[in-house]
PDB file of C-alpha atoms in Angstrom:
ATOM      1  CA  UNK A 127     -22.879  15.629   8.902  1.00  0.00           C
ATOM      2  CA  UNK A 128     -25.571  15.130   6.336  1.00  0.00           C
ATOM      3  CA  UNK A 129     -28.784  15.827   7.270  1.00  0.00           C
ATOM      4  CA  UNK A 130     -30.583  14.373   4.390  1.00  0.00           C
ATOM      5  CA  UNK A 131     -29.311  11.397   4.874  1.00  0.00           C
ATOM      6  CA  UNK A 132     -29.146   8.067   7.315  1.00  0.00           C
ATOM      7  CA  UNK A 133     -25.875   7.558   5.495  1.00  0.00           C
ATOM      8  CA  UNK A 134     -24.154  10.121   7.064  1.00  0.00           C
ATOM      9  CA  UNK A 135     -23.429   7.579   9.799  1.00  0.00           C
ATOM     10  CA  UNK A 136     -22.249   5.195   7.510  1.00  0.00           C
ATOM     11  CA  UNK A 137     -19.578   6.786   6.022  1.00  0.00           C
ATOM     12  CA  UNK A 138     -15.959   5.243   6.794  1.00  0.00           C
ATOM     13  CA  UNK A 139     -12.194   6.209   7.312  1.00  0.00           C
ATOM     14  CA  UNK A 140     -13.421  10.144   7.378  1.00  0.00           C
ATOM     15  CA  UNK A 141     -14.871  10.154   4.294  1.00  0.00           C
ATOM     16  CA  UNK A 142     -17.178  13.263   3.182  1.00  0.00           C
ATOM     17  CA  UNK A 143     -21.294  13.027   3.034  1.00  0.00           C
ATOM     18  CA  UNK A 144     -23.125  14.858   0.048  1.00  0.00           C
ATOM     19  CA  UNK A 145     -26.198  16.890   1.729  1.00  0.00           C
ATOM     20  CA  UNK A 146     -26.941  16.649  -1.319  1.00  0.00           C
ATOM     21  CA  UNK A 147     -27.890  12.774  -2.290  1.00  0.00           C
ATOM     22  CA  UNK A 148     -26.120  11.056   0.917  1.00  0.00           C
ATOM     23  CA  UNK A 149     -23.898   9.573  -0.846  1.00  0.00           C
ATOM     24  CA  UNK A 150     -19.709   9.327   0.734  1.00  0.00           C
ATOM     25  CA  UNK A 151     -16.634  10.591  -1.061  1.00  0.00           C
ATOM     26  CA  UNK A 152     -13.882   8.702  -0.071  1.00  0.00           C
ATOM     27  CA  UNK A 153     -11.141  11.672   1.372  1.00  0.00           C
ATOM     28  CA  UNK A 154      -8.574   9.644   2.676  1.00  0.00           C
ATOM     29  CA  UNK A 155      -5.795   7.627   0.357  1.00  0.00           C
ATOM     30  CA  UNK A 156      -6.333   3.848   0.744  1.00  0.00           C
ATOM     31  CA  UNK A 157     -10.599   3.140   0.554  1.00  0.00           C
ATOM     32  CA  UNK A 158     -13.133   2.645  -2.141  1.00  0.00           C
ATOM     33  CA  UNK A 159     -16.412   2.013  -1.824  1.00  0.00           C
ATOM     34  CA  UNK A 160     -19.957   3.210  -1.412  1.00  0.00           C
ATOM     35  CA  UNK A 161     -19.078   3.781   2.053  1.00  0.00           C
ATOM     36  CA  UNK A 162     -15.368   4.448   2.034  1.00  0.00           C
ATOM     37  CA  UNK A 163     -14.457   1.564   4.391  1.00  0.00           C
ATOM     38  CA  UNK A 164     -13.067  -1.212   1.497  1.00  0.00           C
ATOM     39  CA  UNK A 165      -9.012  -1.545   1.784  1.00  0.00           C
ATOM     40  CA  UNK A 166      -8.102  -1.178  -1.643  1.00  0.00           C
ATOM     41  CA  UNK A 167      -6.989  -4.471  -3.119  1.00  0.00           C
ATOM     42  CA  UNK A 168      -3.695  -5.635  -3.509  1.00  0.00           C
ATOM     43  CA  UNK A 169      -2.101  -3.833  -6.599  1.00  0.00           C
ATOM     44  CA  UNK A 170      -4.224  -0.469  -6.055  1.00  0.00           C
ATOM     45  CA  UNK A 171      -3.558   2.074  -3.912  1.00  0.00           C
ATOM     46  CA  UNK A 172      -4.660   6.222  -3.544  1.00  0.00           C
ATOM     47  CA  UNK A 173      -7.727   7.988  -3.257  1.00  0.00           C
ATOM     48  CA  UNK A 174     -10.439   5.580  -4.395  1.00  0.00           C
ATOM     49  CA  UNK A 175      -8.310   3.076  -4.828  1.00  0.00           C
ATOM     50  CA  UNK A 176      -7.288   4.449  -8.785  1.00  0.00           C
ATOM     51  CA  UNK A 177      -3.599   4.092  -8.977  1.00  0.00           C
ATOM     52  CA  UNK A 178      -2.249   1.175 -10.106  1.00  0.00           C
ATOM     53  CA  UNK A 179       0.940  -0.088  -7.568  1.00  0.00           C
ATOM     54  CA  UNK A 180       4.411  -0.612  -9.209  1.00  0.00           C
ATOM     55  CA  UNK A 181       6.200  -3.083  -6.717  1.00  0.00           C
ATOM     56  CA  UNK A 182       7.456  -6.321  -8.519  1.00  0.00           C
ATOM     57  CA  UNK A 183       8.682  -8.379  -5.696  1.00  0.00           C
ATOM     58  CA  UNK A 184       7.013  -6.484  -2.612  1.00  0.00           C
ATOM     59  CA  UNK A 185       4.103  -5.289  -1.108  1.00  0.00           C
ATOM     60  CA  UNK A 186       2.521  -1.742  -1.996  1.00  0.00           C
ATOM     61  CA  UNK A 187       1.210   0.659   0.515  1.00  0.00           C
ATOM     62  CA  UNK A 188      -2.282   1.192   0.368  1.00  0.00           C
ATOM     63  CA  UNK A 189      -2.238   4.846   1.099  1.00  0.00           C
ATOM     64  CA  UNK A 190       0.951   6.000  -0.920  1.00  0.00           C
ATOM     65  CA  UNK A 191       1.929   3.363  -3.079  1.00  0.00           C
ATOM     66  CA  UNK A 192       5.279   3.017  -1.379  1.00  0.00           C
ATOM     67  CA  UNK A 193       7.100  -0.398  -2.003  1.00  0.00           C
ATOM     68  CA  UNK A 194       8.023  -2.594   0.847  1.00  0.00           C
ATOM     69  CA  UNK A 195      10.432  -4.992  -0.659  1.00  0.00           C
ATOM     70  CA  UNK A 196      10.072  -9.099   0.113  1.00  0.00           C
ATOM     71  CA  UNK A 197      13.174 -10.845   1.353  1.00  0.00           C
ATOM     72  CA  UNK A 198      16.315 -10.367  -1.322  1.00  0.00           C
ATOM     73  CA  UNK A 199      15.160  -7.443  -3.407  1.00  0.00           C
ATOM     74  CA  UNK A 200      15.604  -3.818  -3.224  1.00  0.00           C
ATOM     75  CA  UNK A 201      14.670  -0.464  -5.159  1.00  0.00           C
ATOM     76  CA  UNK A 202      11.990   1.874  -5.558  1.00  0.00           C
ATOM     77  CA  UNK A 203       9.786  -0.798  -7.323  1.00  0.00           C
ATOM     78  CA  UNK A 204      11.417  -3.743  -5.426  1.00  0.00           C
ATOM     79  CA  UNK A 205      13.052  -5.073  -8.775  1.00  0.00           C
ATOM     80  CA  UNK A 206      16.641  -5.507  -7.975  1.00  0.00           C
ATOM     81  CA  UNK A 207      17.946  -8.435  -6.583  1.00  0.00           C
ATOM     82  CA  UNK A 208      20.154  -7.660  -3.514  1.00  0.00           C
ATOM     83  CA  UNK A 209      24.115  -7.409  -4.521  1.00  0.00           C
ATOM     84  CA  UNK A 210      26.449 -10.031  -3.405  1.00  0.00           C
ATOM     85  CA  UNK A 211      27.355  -9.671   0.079  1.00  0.00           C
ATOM     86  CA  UNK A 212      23.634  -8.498   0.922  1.00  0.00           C
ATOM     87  CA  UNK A 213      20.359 -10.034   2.221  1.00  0.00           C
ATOM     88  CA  UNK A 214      17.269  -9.657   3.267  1.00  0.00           C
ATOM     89  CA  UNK A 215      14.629  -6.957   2.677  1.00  0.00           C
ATOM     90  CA  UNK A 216      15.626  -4.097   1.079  1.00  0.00           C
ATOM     91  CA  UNK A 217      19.079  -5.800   0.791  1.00  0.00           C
ATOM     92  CA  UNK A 218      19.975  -4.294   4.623  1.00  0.00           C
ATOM     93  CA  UNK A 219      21.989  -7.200   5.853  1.00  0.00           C
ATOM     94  CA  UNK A 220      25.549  -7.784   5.117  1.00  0.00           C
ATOM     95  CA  UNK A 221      26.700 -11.603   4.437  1.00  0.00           C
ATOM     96  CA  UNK A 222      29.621 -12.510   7.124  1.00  0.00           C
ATOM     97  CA  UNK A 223      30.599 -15.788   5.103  1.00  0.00           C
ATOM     98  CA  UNK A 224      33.927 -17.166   5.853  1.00  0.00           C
ATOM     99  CA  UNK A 225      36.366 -19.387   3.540  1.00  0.00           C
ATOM    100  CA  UNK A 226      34.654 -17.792   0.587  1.00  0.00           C
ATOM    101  CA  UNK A 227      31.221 -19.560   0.905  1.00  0.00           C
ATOM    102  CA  UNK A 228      28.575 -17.675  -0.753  1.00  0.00           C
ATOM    103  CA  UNK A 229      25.581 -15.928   0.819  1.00  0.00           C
ATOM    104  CA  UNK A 230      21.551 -16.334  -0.243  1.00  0.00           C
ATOM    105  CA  UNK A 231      20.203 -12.965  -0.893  1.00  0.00           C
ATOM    106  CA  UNK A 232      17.053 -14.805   0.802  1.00  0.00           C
TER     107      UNK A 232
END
């Protein structure tokens, strides 16, 4: 704890307290801010919130820039649409279509 500082009780999501000017360093992937305890915004991800998110059709994790895929795309960066015969997110379900109807990757 800082104890210098009133901000030393401020200081969010474990983030470190300079003895030396009270301000926080942000330790833990996924904050930004003067006090550590702003989600980065949607797009940004890491320590301070400084890497920029690759997912095209998905939604990035905040802490490792992982890509959750949205409904009917799959891949690292969520950017291939699911194959025929597949659905859903991350292209996981199989199409069961009878008499040769076709199947929404939605």
């Amino acid at each position: 704890a800082c104890v210098l500082s009133k901000r030393a009780h401020q200081c969010k999501n474990g983030a470190a307290c300079s003895r030396v000017d009270g301000s926080c360093t942000c330790t833990r992937p996924g904050y930004s801010g003067p006090l550590c305890g702003s989600n980065c915004s949607a797009g940004r991800y890491g320590l301070d919130c400084l890497r920029t998110c690759a997912c095209v059709n998905g939604v990035c994790d905040r802490g490792n820039g992982t890509c959750y895929c949205n409904q009917g795309w799959e891949g690292s960066t969520c950017s291939k649409a699911c194959a025929s015969g597949r659905y859903g997110a991350d292209c996981t379900g199989v199409c069961k279509c009878v008499n040769g109807a076709g199947c929404s990757r939605f």
